[in-house]
Structures are given as structure tokens and as C-alpha cells.
């Protein structure tokens, strides 16, 4: 579902029917696990680990564009994205991180931290959600434990 | 050129041979026009207008990952991205903006503000620089004038 169904899209934009508002705080939802709650955001590990090490930082409150955020909210949100990105870099050792705030599937403001590895084609189009890569339960558990340790203050 | 040539990549990462450091401030360079200089960033209009309305906000000083930015620098940078994204929304009227900090071609920290329109396929992979869409000289001039007016304080 996206802007092609414009009536539903409008409800996702204005927050009256936003899927992420409904489940972004949950320890586990259909798409991801909660890594940690921060001041302005929920850090989440997508079950679809394509690419390996993909992590989300989702704004707690509903907003859809960057310019809607209040100053303090914006400052704190990107401080949190910075902190999480450092943890992702340390844990997964990518050659480069991408940071992407998209929203075609759900416009609720959230940042993808996307590791790129030395073996990846740097010129390939960015195609999240085109493949499905599930890990074993114990692999998620291990990543969650490691990320939480790196995010501990 | 990217991380496939690791020696050159390292020089782009450490800033000793960063293409953007060399020309990001110029009124016009090979790839883009300067829209406006802000406190922490140069706002630039890529000549390749695929998608239409694509605008860059490039950090002035050399850095490659979000967690390398100082607090004030990070706060001001995203305040500037927010301001520019509002101008892009007003001028081009996309249905959604994407915000992408990538860096495969050049890891110097810069944010792409990427308009998506109602007629775009929301599920298509994000493929910047796969097509080349040049505008007429007077079209760039018009966009630059409009963006500068919207960014005037």
C-alpha cells in the first residue's frame, strides 16, 4: 500500500491510520524486533536482514517529513541515529553506511541504517524489500544482544 | 570510482583526495550548480535532474559518517536539510520526499533530497545516476531562482 491508493495514503500521512504508530513500540511485530527505546525513537532490527545489519531508527511520534519535526526533536533524533550508526559500524564492519529516510510503504518518519560491504556492487540501485533474508532465531538474539551492549550508556 | 579501488577509496574517506572537497563550493562544477551557501552546508542543484527536483545538501567540511559530526554541526546540518526539504516540497509538490545520505561514488557527507511524485512507482528500487536527464539552461536558472527565493530568510 502506498500513494497509489491515495485515500489510504492520506490516512497514513495524517496519522489516522498509520501502521507504524500501531506497532513500532512492540518488542516484536510482524516486521522487526525492538532493539532499544531512546528518547525520541525506537531502534528496531528488521526480520528481513537484506542487507545484513540493516537497522531502523523510527521517530516515536507521528510525522512524515523532516521539516515537520521540532528543533529539539530533530536534534535528538539525529543524535540517536548517529549513536546507532556507530554501533552498526562497530558490529557489522561495513565499508560504508547509507542513511535513508524513505516512506513509500509507510511514511511514518524512520531512518534506515544500511550497511554496504566491500563485496557489494557500489553502483547497484538501492532495493530494500526486494529479497527476503530471514535469519535463525538465535542469530537475531545474538545481534540484539550485541547492539544493546553497544548502545548501553 | 568507489570502494572497489580500495586505495583511492581510502583517500576519499580520509579526505586527502576527496572530489567533493575540491569543487563543492563552486558556483558551477561538473555535476551541479550552487543554490546557496548555508552555515554548515552547500545546497546544490544536480545537473542530472533525475528525478526532477533532486537537490543536494553537502556538509562543508570533510566527514563521511554521521557519527563523525560534532553535536552543533549535526544539529545545524539537519536544520538546513529540513529548511531545504521544505523549499523542495513547496516548489516541486512531490507526494513524498526521500532523504538519502549514501556515498558510494563519493563518501563526503551529503544528503540527497529526492522528490517522489504521485505517478512514480513507489516500489521501484532507488536508482540515482542510472539515467541522465539534462534540462535547458533557462530551466536550471528558473529552479535556482525559485529555490533561492524560498530559502531567503
PDB file of C-alpha atoms in Angstrom:
ATOM      1  CA  UNK A   1       0.000   0.000   0.000  1.00  0.00           C
ATOM      2  CA  UNK A   2       1.335   3.388  -0.887  1.00  0.00           C
ATOM      3  CA  UNK A   3       0.321   6.655  -2.539  1.00  0.00           C
ATOM      4  CA  UNK A   4      -1.279   4.685  -5.380  1.00  0.00           C
ATOM      5  CA  UNK A   5      -4.272   4.246  -3.054  1.00  0.00           C
ATOM      6  CA  UNK A   6      -4.470   7.921  -2.277  1.00  0.00           C
ATOM      7  CA  UNK A   7      -7.274   7.785   0.282  1.00  0.00           C
ATOM      8  CA  UNK A   8      -5.394   5.282   2.432  1.00  0.00           C
ATOM      9  CA  UNK A   9      -2.144   7.169   1.812  1.00  0.00           C
ATOM     10  CA  UNK A  10      -3.708  10.345   3.214  1.00  0.00           C
ATOM     11  CA  UNK A  11      -4.633   8.450   6.379  1.00  0.00           C
ATOM     12  CA  UNK A  12      -1.064   7.207   6.678  1.00  0.00           C
ATOM     13  CA  UNK A  13       0.196  10.763   6.187  1.00  0.00           C
ATOM     14  CA  UNK A  14      -2.115  12.399   8.720  1.00  0.00           C
ATOM     15  CA  UNK A  15      -1.619   9.544  11.184  1.00  0.00           C
ATOM     16  CA  UNK A  16      -5.239   8.474  11.482  1.00  0.00           C
ATOM     17  CA  UNK A  17      -4.318   5.049  10.103  1.00  0.00           C
ATOM     18  CA  UNK A  18      -0.546   4.677  10.347  1.00  0.00           C
ATOM     19  CA  UNK A  19       0.679   1.074  10.652  1.00  0.00           C
ATOM     20  CA  UNK A  20       3.914   2.105  12.376  1.00  0.00           C
ATOM     21  CA  UNK A  21       2.079   4.130  15.040  1.00  0.00           C
ATOM     22  CA  UNK A  22       0.281   0.915  15.898  1.00  0.00           C
ATOM     23  CA  UNK A  23       3.219  -1.438  16.344  1.00  0.00           C
ATOM     24  CA  UNK A  24       6.515   0.458  16.338  1.00  0.00           C
ATOM     25  CA  UNK A  25       6.871   0.231  20.133  1.00  0.00           C
ATOM     26  CA  UNK A  26       6.248  -3.527  20.402  1.00  0.00           C
ATOM     27  CA  UNK A  27       9.032  -5.916  21.493  1.00  0.00           C
ATOM     28  CA  UNK A  28       8.287  -7.853  18.328  1.00  0.00           C
ATOM     29  CA  UNK A  29       5.958  -7.005  15.474  1.00  0.00           C
ATOM     30  CA  UNK A  30       5.374  -8.518  12.064  1.00  0.00           C
ATOM     31  CA  UNK A  31       8.443  -6.891  10.540  1.00  0.00           C
ATOM     32  CA  UNK A  32      11.010  -6.302  13.279  1.00  0.00           C
ATOM     33  CA  UNK A  33      12.303  -6.611  16.842  1.00  0.00           C
ATOM     34  CA  UNK A  34      12.733  -3.737  19.288  1.00  0.00           C
ATOM     35  CA  UNK A  35      16.434  -3.219  19.995  1.00  0.00           C
ATOM     36  CA  UNK A  36      16.049  -0.306  22.367  1.00  0.00           C
ATOM     37  CA  UNK A  37      13.813   2.642  23.202  1.00  0.00           C
ATOM     38  CA  UNK A  38      15.621   6.000  23.095  1.00  0.00           C
ATOM     39  CA  UNK A  39      14.327   9.486  23.956  1.00  0.00           C
ATOM     40  CA  UNK A  40      12.824  10.285  20.545  1.00  0.00           C
ATOM     41  CA  UNK A  41      12.984   6.955  18.773  1.00  0.00           C
ATOM     42  CA  UNK A  42      12.568   3.220  18.749  1.00  0.00           C
ATOM     43  CA  UNK A  43      15.580   1.352  17.404  1.00  0.00           C
ATOM     44  CA  UNK A  44      14.453  -1.778  15.568  1.00  0.00           C
ATOM     45  CA  UNK A  45      16.046  -4.766  13.874  1.00  0.00           C
ATOM     46  CA  UNK A  46      14.112  -5.793  10.739  1.00  0.00           C
ATOM     47  CA  UNK A  47      13.498  -9.523  10.414  1.00  0.00           C
ATOM     48  CA  UNK A  48      14.350  -9.174   6.751  1.00  0.00           C
ATOM     49  CA  UNK A  49      18.101  -8.791   7.069  1.00  0.00           C
ATOM     50  CA  UNK A  50      18.726  -7.789   3.472  1.00  0.00           C
ATOM     51  CA  UNK A  51      21.240  -6.261   3.690  1.00  0.00           C
ATOM     52  CA  UNK A  52      22.763  -7.963   6.726  1.00  0.00           C
ATOM     53  CA  UNK A  53      22.955  -5.471   9.573  1.00  0.00           C
ATOM     54  CA  UNK A  54      20.025  -3.315   8.458  1.00  0.00           C
ATOM     55  CA  UNK A  55      18.694  -1.348  11.450  1.00  0.00           C
ATOM     56  CA  UNK A  56      15.851   1.167  11.711  1.00  0.00           C
ATOM     57  CA  UNK A  57      15.539   4.234  13.907  1.00  0.00           C
ATOM     58  CA  UNK A  58      11.874   5.268  13.981  1.00  0.00           C
ATOM     59  CA  UNK A  59      10.586   8.541  15.402  1.00  0.00           C
ATOM     60  CA  UNK A  60       8.201   7.800  18.281  1.00  0.00           C
ATOM     61  CA  UNK A  61       5.584  10.351  17.426  1.00  0.00           C
ATOM     62  CA  UNK A  62       3.871  10.535  14.060  1.00  0.00           C
ATOM     63  CA  UNK A  63       5.445  12.813  11.465  1.00  0.00           C
ATOM     64  CA  UNK A  64       6.232  12.220   7.811  1.00  0.00           C
ATOM     65  CA  UNK A  65       8.626  14.912   6.572  1.00  0.00           C
ATOM     66  CA  UNK A  66      11.795  16.256   8.162  1.00  0.00           C
ATOM     67  CA  UNK A  67      10.542  19.841   8.246  1.00  0.00           C
ATOM     68  CA  UNK A  68       7.631  18.799  10.484  1.00  0.00           C
ATOM     69  CA  UNK A  69       9.970  17.971  13.379  1.00  0.00           C
ATOM     70  CA  UNK A  70      10.504  20.487  16.184  1.00  0.00           C
ATOM     71  CA  UNK A  71      14.103  21.671  16.679  1.00  0.00           C
ATOM     72  CA  UNK A  72      14.786  19.689  19.823  1.00  0.00           C
ATOM     73  CA  UNK A  73      13.072  16.608  18.440  1.00  0.00           C
ATOM     74  CA  UNK A  74      15.129  16.801  15.249  1.00  0.00           C
ATOM     75  CA  UNK A  75      18.405  17.375  17.117  1.00  0.00           C
ATOM     76  CA  UNK A  76      17.784  14.443  19.442  1.00  0.00           C
ATOM     77  CA  UNK A  77      16.553  12.157  16.686  1.00  0.00           C
ATOM     78  CA  UNK A  78      19.726  12.561  14.623  1.00  0.00           C
ATOM     79  CA  UNK A  79      21.877  12.269  17.725  1.00  0.00           C
ATOM     80  CA  UNK A  80      20.198   8.900  18.211  1.00  0.00           C
ATOM     81  CA  UNK A  81      20.687   7.906  14.562  1.00  0.00           C
ATOM     82  CA  UNK A  82      24.375   8.838  14.935  1.00  0.00           C
ATOM     83  CA  UNK A  83      24.711   6.707  18.050  1.00  0.00           C
ATOM     84  CA  UNK A  84      23.017   3.718  16.423  1.00  0.00           C
ATOM     85  CA  UNK A  85      25.029   4.081  13.232  1.00  0.00           C
ATOM     86  CA  UNK A  86      28.261   3.934  15.239  1.00  0.00           C
ATOM     87  CA  UNK A  87      27.049   0.723  16.848  1.00  0.00           C
ATOM     88  CA  UNK A  88      26.136  -0.744  13.438  1.00  0.00           C
ATOM     89  CA  UNK A  89      29.560   0.199  12.069  1.00  0.00           C
ATOM     90  CA  UNK A  90      31.318  -1.440  15.025  1.00  0.00           C
ATOM     91  CA  UNK A  91      29.240  -4.595  14.961  1.00  0.00           C
ATOM     92  CA  UNK A  92      28.992  -5.308  11.232  1.00  0.00           C
ATOM     93  CA  UNK A  93      32.118  -3.553   9.919  1.00  0.00           C
ATOM     94  CA  UNK A  94      30.668  -2.303   6.612  1.00  0.00           C
ATOM     95  CA  UNK A  95      32.839  -0.291   4.252  1.00  0.00           C
ATOM     96  CA  UNK A  96      30.172   2.456   4.190  1.00  0.00           C
ATOM     97  CA  UNK A  97      26.848   3.171   5.820  1.00  0.00           C
ATOM     98  CA  UNK A  98      23.906   4.610   3.946  1.00  0.00           C
ATOM     99  CA  UNK A  99      21.254   6.544   5.823  1.00  0.00           C
ATOM    100  CA  UNK A 100      17.855   6.570   4.172  1.00  0.00           C
ATOM    101  CA  UNK A 101      14.562   8.112   5.206  1.00  0.00           C
ATOM    102  CA  UNK A 102      12.066   6.915   2.618  1.00  0.00           C
ATOM    103  CA  UNK A 103       8.462   6.044   3.339  1.00  0.00           C
ATOM    104  CA  UNK A 104       6.774   4.672   0.248  1.00  0.00           C
ATOM    105  CA  UNK A 105       5.372   1.715   2.190  1.00  0.00           C
ATOM    106  CA  UNK A 106       4.759   3.719   5.354  1.00  0.00           C
ATOM    107  CA  UNK A 107       5.537   7.435   5.538  1.00  0.00           C
ATOM    108  CA  UNK A 108       5.957   7.477   9.348  1.00  0.00           C
ATOM    109  CA  UNK A 109       9.370   9.144   9.802  1.00  0.00           C
ATOM    110  CA  UNK A 110      12.075   6.485  10.168  1.00  0.00           C
ATOM    111  CA  UNK A 111      15.701   6.193   9.145  1.00  0.00           C
ATOM    112  CA  UNK A 112      17.197   3.046   7.623  1.00  0.00           C
ATOM    113  CA  UNK A 113      20.830   2.487   8.546  1.00  0.00           C
ATOM    114  CA  UNK A 114      22.035   0.416   5.608  1.00  0.00           C
ATOM    115  CA  UNK A 115      25.447  -1.295   5.732  1.00  0.00           C
ATOM    116  CA  UNK A 116      27.362  -1.687   2.480  1.00  0.00           C
ATOM    117  CA  UNK A 117      30.185  -4.179   2.396  1.00  0.00           C
ATOM    118  CA  UNK A 118      33.371  -4.262   0.390  1.00  0.00           C
ATOM    119  CA  UNK A 119      31.982  -7.108  -1.743  1.00  0.00           C
ATOM    120  CA  UNK A 120      28.818  -5.139  -2.639  1.00  0.00           C
ATOM    121  CA  UNK A 121      28.421  -3.508  -6.026  1.00  0.00           C
ATOM    122  CA  UNK A 122      28.552   0.226  -5.184  1.00  0.00           C
ATOM    123  CA  UNK A 123      26.585   1.122  -8.317  1.00  0.00           C
ATOM    124  CA  UNK A 124      23.657  -1.230  -7.791  1.00  0.00           C
ATOM    125  CA  UNK A 125      20.294   0.504  -7.265  1.00  0.00           C
ATOM    126  CA  UNK A 126      19.152   0.552  -3.664  1.00  0.00           C
ATOM    127  CA  UNK A 127      16.489  -2.129  -3.452  1.00  0.00           C
ATOM    128  CA  UNK A 128      15.200  -2.728   0.051  1.00  0.00           C
ATOM    129  CA  UNK A 129      12.414  -5.302   0.379  1.00  0.00           C
ATOM    130  CA  UNK A 130      13.080  -6.901  -2.990  1.00  0.00           C
ATOM    131  CA  UNK A 131      14.633 -10.003  -1.457  1.00  0.00           C
ATOM    132  CA  UNK A 132      13.709 -11.702   1.796  1.00  0.00           C
ATOM    133  CA  UNK A 133      16.543 -12.874   4.022  1.00  0.00           C
ATOM    134  CA  UNK A 134      15.447 -14.377   7.316  1.00  0.00           C
ATOM    135  CA  UNK A 135      17.955 -15.370   9.979  1.00  0.00           C
ATOM    136  CA  UNK A 136      17.726 -18.134  12.570  1.00  0.00           C
ATOM    137  CA  UNK A 137      16.124 -17.152  15.878  1.00  0.00           C
ATOM    138  CA  UNK A 138      19.457 -17.403  17.690  1.00  0.00           C
ATOM    139  CA  UNK A 139      21.091 -15.098  15.157  1.00  0.00           C
ATOM    140  CA  UNK A 140      18.543 -12.345  15.841  1.00  0.00           C
ATOM    141  CA  UNK A 141      19.074 -12.892  19.564  1.00  0.00           C
ATOM    142  CA  UNK A 142      22.823 -12.519  19.167  1.00  0.00           C
ATOM    143  CA  UNK A 143      22.531  -9.318  17.092  1.00  0.00           C
ATOM    144  CA  UNK A 144      20.031  -7.831  19.545  1.00  0.00           C
ATOM    145  CA  UNK A 145      22.340  -8.593  22.468  1.00  0.00           C
ATOM    146  CA  UNK A 146      25.338  -7.074  20.713  1.00  0.00           C
ATOM    147  CA  UNK A 147      23.521  -3.935  19.593  1.00  0.00           C
ATOM    148  CA  UNK A 148      22.090  -3.378  23.084  1.00  0.00           C
ATOM    149  CA  UNK A 149      25.564  -3.729  24.590  1.00  0.00           C
ATOM    150  CA  UNK A 150      26.939  -1.158  22.130  1.00  0.00           C
ATOM    151  CA  UNK A 151      24.029   1.209  22.812  1.00  0.00           C
ATOM    152  CA  UNK A 152      24.334   0.994  26.601  1.00  0.00           C
ATOM    153  CA  UNK A 153      25.336   4.348  28.047  1.00  0.00           C
TER     154      UNK A 153
ATOM    155  CA  UNK B   1      35.371   5.005  -8.612  1.00  0.00           C
ATOM    156  CA  UNK B   2      34.326   3.570  -5.318  1.00  0.00           C
ATOM    157  CA  UNK B   3      35.454   1.113  -2.653  1.00  0.00           C
ATOM    158  CA  UNK B   4      36.349  -1.375  -5.397  1.00  0.00           C
ATOM    159  CA  UNK B   5      39.576   0.591  -5.804  1.00  0.00           C
ATOM    160  CA  UNK B   6      40.364   0.490  -2.112  1.00  0.00           C
ATOM    161  CA  UNK B   7      43.471   2.645  -2.148  1.00  0.00           C
ATOM    162  CA  UNK B   8      41.649   5.538  -3.817  1.00  0.00           C
ATOM    163  CA  UNK B   9      38.623   4.896  -1.621  1.00  0.00           C
ATOM    164  CA  UNK B  10      40.765   5.327   1.497  1.00  0.00           C
ATOM    165  CA  UNK B  11      41.929   8.692   0.196  1.00  0.00           C
ATOM    166  CA  UNK B  12      38.305   9.712  -0.390  1.00  0.00           C
ATOM    167  CA  UNK B  13      37.453   8.566   3.130  1.00  0.00           C
ATOM    168  CA  UNK B  14      40.315  10.367   4.886  1.00  0.00           C
ATOM    169  CA  UNK B  15      39.850  13.466   2.729  1.00  0.00           C
ATOM    170  CA  UNK B  16      43.322  13.539   1.183  1.00  0.00           C
ATOM    171  CA  UNK B  17      41.770  13.103  -2.268  1.00  0.00           C
ATOM    172  CA  UNK B  18      38.061  13.900  -1.982  1.00  0.00           C
ATOM    173  CA  UNK B  19      36.464  15.169  -5.208  1.00  0.00           C
ATOM    174  CA  UNK B  20      33.701  16.994  -3.339  1.00  0.00           C
ATOM    175  CA  UNK B  21      36.150  18.881  -1.123  1.00  0.00           C
ATOM    176  CA  UNK B  22      37.650  20.226  -4.315  1.00  0.00           C
ATOM    177  CA  UNK B  23      34.554  21.567  -6.037  1.00  0.00           C
ATOM    178  CA  UNK B  24      31.555  21.539  -3.705  1.00  0.00           C
ATOM    179  CA  UNK B  25      31.750  25.290  -3.073  1.00  0.00           C
ATOM    180  CA  UNK B  26      31.943  26.338  -6.734  1.00  0.00           C
ATOM    181  CA  UNK B  27      29.093  28.287  -8.387  1.00  0.00           C
ATOM    182  CA  UNK B  28      29.091  25.575 -11.037  1.00  0.00           C
ATOM    183  CA  UNK B  29      31.037  22.330 -11.161  1.00  0.00           C
ATOM    184  CA  UNK B  30      30.883  19.318 -13.442  1.00  0.00           C
ATOM    185  CA  UNK B  31      27.855  17.860 -11.704  1.00  0.00           C
ATOM    186  CA  UNK B  32      25.837  20.688 -10.171  1.00  0.00           C
ATOM    187  CA  UNK B  33      25.073  24.347  -9.523  1.00  0.00           C
ATOM    188  CA  UNK B  34      25.398  26.100  -6.163  1.00  0.00           C
ATOM    189  CA  UNK B  35      21.956  27.135  -4.939  1.00  0.00           C
ATOM    190  CA  UNK B  36      23.077  28.704  -1.673  1.00  0.00           C
ATOM    191  CA  UNK B  37      25.752  28.550   0.978  1.00  0.00           C
ATOM    192  CA  UNK B  38      24.382  27.904   4.471  1.00  0.00           C
ATOM    193  CA  UNK B  39      26.208  27.774   7.834  1.00  0.00           C
ATOM    194  CA  UNK B  40      27.254  24.116   7.645  1.00  0.00           C
ATOM    195  CA  UNK B  41      26.408  23.194   4.087  1.00  0.00           C
ATOM    196  CA  UNK B  42      26.350  23.979   0.407  1.00  0.00           C
ATOM    197  CA  UNK B  43      22.955  23.478  -1.208  1.00  0.00           C
ATOM    198  CA  UNK B  44      23.390  22.273  -4.780  1.00  0.00           C
ATOM    199  CA  UNK B  45      21.191  21.525  -7.781  1.00  0.00           C
ATOM    200  CA  UNK B  46      22.458  18.491  -9.739  1.00  0.00           C
ATOM    201  CA  UNK B  47      22.546  18.959 -13.479  1.00  0.00           C
ATOM    202  CA  UNK B  48      21.192  15.447 -13.785  1.00  0.00           C
ATOM    203  CA  UNK B  49      17.609  16.134 -12.772  1.00  0.00           C
ATOM    204  CA  UNK B  50      16.540  12.518 -12.460  1.00  0.00           C
ATOM    205  CA  UNK B  51      14.318  12.690 -10.554  1.00  0.00           C
ATOM    206  CA  UNK B  52      13.091  16.193 -11.305  1.00  0.00           C
ATOM    207  CA  UNK B  53      13.663  18.391  -8.282  1.00  0.00           C
ATOM    208  CA  UNK B  54      16.624  16.461  -6.893  1.00  0.00           C
ATOM    209  CA  UNK B  55      18.628  18.731  -4.568  1.00  0.00           C
ATOM    210  CA  UNK B  56      21.775  18.053  -2.527  1.00  0.00           C
ATOM    211  CA  UNK B  57      22.805  19.428   0.839  1.00  0.00           C
ATOM    212  CA  UNK B  58      26.541  18.813   1.289  1.00  0.00           C
ATOM    213  CA  UNK B  59      28.434  19.279   4.538  1.00  0.00           C
ATOM    214  CA  UNK B  60      31.120  21.932   4.057  1.00  0.00           C
ATOM    215  CA  UNK B  61      33.885  20.183   5.930  1.00  0.00           C
ATOM    216  CA  UNK B  62      35.047  16.684   5.134  1.00  0.00           C
ATOM    217  CA  UNK B  63      33.373  13.851   7.040  1.00  0.00           C
ATOM    218  CA  UNK B  64      31.962  10.560   5.819  1.00  0.00           C
ATOM    219  CA  UNK B  65      29.761   9.036   8.531  1.00  0.00           C
ATOM    220  CA  UNK B  66      27.063  10.646  10.652  1.00  0.00           C
ATOM    221  CA  UNK B  67      28.765   9.758  13.933  1.00  0.00           C
ATOM    222  CA  UNK B  68      31.836  11.806  12.950  1.00  0.00           C
ATOM    223  CA  UNK B  69      29.880  15.068  13.129  1.00  0.00           C
ATOM    224  CA  UNK B  70      30.113  17.266  16.236  1.00  0.00           C
ATOM    225  CA  UNK B  71      26.805  17.914  18.029  1.00  0.00           C
ATOM    226  CA  UNK B  72      26.378  21.500  16.879  1.00  0.00           C
ATOM    227  CA  UNK B  73      27.466  20.656  13.356  1.00  0.00           C
ATOM    228  CA  UNK B  74      24.977  17.794  13.189  1.00  0.00           C
ATOM    229  CA  UNK B  75      22.139  19.867  14.644  1.00  0.00           C
ATOM    230  CA  UNK B  76      22.728  22.721  12.206  1.00  0.00           C
ATOM    231  CA  UNK B  77      23.234  20.419   9.225  1.00  0.00           C
ATOM    232  CA  UNK B  78      19.845  18.734   9.680  1.00  0.00           C
ATOM    233  CA  UNK B  79      18.191  22.071  10.388  1.00  0.00           C
ATOM    234  CA  UNK B  80      19.490  23.098   6.968  1.00  0.00           C
ATOM    235  CA  UNK B  81      18.323  19.858   5.327  1.00  0.00           C
ATOM    236  CA  UNK B  82      14.894  20.484   6.875  1.00  0.00           C
ATOM    237  CA  UNK B  83      14.773  24.015   5.519  1.00  0.00           C
ATOM    238  CA  UNK B  84      15.802  22.918   2.039  1.00  0.00           C
ATOM    239  CA  UNK B  85      13.379  19.986   2.035  1.00  0.00           C
ATOM    240  CA  UNK B  86      10.511  22.369   2.816  1.00  0.00           C
ATOM    241  CA  UNK B  87      11.545  24.513  -0.152  1.00  0.00           C
ATOM    242  CA  UNK B  88      11.730  21.436  -2.420  1.00  0.00           C
ATOM    243  CA  UNK B  89       8.277  20.341  -1.257  1.00  0.00           C
ATOM    244  CA  UNK B  90       6.808  23.775  -1.942  1.00  0.00           C
ATOM    245  CA  UNK B  91       8.433  24.189  -5.337  1.00  0.00           C
ATOM    246  CA  UNK B  92       8.013  20.705  -6.835  1.00  0.00           C
ATOM    247  CA  UNK B  93       4.971  19.438  -4.926  1.00  0.00           C
ATOM    248  CA  UNK B  94       6.019  15.781  -4.626  1.00  0.00           C
ATOM    249  CA  UNK B  95       3.768  13.317  -2.851  1.00  0.00           C
ATOM    250  CA  UNK B  96       6.727  12.289  -0.624  1.00  0.00           C
ATOM    251  CA  UNK B  97      10.324  13.279  -0.116  1.00  0.00           C
ATOM    252  CA  UNK B  98      13.097  10.772   0.417  1.00  0.00           C
ATOM    253  CA  UNK B  99      16.238  11.818   2.270  1.00  0.00           C
ATOM    254  CA  UNK B 100      19.308   9.792   1.411  1.00  0.00           C
ATOM    255  CA  UNK B 101      22.882  10.019   2.607  1.00  0.00           C
ATOM    256  CA  UNK B 102      24.784   7.477   0.523  1.00  0.00           C
ATOM    257  CA  UNK B 103      28.309   7.949  -0.734  1.00  0.00           C
ATOM    258  CA  UNK B 104      29.322   5.039  -2.973  1.00  0.00           C
ATOM    259  CA  UNK B 105      30.634   7.431  -5.618  1.00  0.00           C
ATOM    260  CA  UNK B 106      31.969   9.954  -3.135  1.00  0.00           C
ATOM    261  CA  UNK B 107      31.698   9.384   0.614  1.00  0.00           C
ATOM    262  CA  UNK B 108      31.879  13.100   1.529  1.00  0.00           C
ATOM    263  CA  UNK B 109      28.811  13.574   3.748  1.00  0.00           C
ATOM    264  CA  UNK B 110      25.887  14.869   1.680  1.00  0.00           C
ATOM    265  CA  UNK B 111      22.143  14.401   1.750  1.00  0.00           C
ATOM    266  CA  UNK B 112      20.050  13.847  -1.369  1.00  0.00           C
ATOM    267  CA  UNK B 113      16.565  15.317  -1.151  1.00  0.00           C
ATOM    268  CA  UNK B 114      14.669  13.112  -3.575  1.00  0.00           C
ATOM    269  CA  UNK B 115      11.137  14.044  -4.674  1.00  0.00           C
ATOM    270  CA  UNK B 116       8.713  11.237  -5.419  1.00  0.00           C
ATOM    271  CA  UNK B 117       5.616  12.074  -7.402  1.00  0.00           C
ATOM    272  CA  UNK B 118       2.159  10.558  -7.406  1.00  0.00           C
ATOM    273  CA  UNK B 119       2.839   8.987 -10.818  1.00  0.00           C
ATOM    274  CA  UNK B 120       6.049   7.277  -9.600  1.00  0.00           C
ATOM    275  CA  UNK B 121       6.108   3.575  -8.801  1.00  0.00           C
ATOM    276  CA  UNK B 122       6.574   3.570  -5.008  1.00  0.00           C
ATOM    277  CA  UNK B 123       8.122   0.081  -5.092  1.00  0.00           C
ATOM    278  CA  UNK B 124      10.783   0.762  -7.719  1.00  0.00           C
ATOM    279  CA  UNK B 125      14.372   0.455  -6.473  1.00  0.00           C
ATOM    280  CA  UNK B 126      16.073   3.784  -5.841  1.00  0.00           C
ATOM    281  CA  UNK B 127      18.375   4.261  -8.798  1.00  0.00           C
ATOM    282  CA  UNK B 128      20.109   7.627  -8.851  1.00  0.00           C
ATOM    283  CA  UNK B 129      22.583   8.190 -11.694  1.00  0.00           C
ATOM    284  CA  UNK B 130      21.207   5.376 -13.833  1.00  0.00           C
ATOM    285  CA  UNK B 131      19.532   7.764 -16.249  1.00  0.00           C
ATOM    286  CA  UNK B 132      20.721  11.184 -17.367  1.00  0.00           C
ATOM    287  CA  UNK B 133      18.149  13.947 -17.584  1.00  0.00           C
ATOM    288  CA  UNK B 134      19.556  17.344 -18.529  1.00  0.00           C
ATOM    289  CA  UNK B 135      17.384  20.433 -18.547  1.00  0.00           C
ATOM    290  CA  UNK B 136      17.678  23.542 -20.691  1.00  0.00           C
ATOM    291  CA  UNK B 137      19.884  26.314 -19.308  1.00  0.00           C
ATOM    292  CA  UNK B 138      16.867  28.535 -18.645  1.00  0.00           C
ATOM    293  CA  UNK B 139      15.157  25.756 -16.698  1.00  0.00           C
ATOM    294  CA  UNK B 140      18.096  25.473 -14.288  1.00  0.00           C
ATOM    295  CA  UNK B 141      18.091  29.261 -13.948  1.00  0.00           C
ATOM    296  CA  UNK B 142      14.404  29.255 -13.090  1.00  0.00           C
ATOM    297  CA  UNK B 143      14.760  26.484 -10.489  1.00  0.00           C
ATOM    298  CA  UNK B 144      17.788  28.202  -8.920  1.00  0.00           C
ATOM    299  CA  UNK B 145      15.881  31.498  -8.683  1.00  0.00           C
ATOM    300  CA  UNK B 146      12.849  29.814  -7.122  1.00  0.00           C
ATOM    301  CA  UNK B 147      14.864  27.782  -4.608  1.00  0.00           C
ATOM    302  CA  UNK B 148      16.873  30.851  -3.558  1.00  0.00           C
ATOM    303  CA  UNK B 149      13.663  32.820  -3.037  1.00  0.00           C
ATOM    304  CA  UNK B 150      12.244  30.026  -0.869  1.00  0.00           C
ATOM    305  CA  UNK B 151      15.497  29.783   1.102  1.00  0.00           C
ATOM    306  CA  UNK B 152      15.760  33.521   1.741  1.00  0.00           C
ATOM    307  CA  UNK B 153      15.431  34.282   5.428  1.00  0.00           C
TER     308      UNK B 153
END
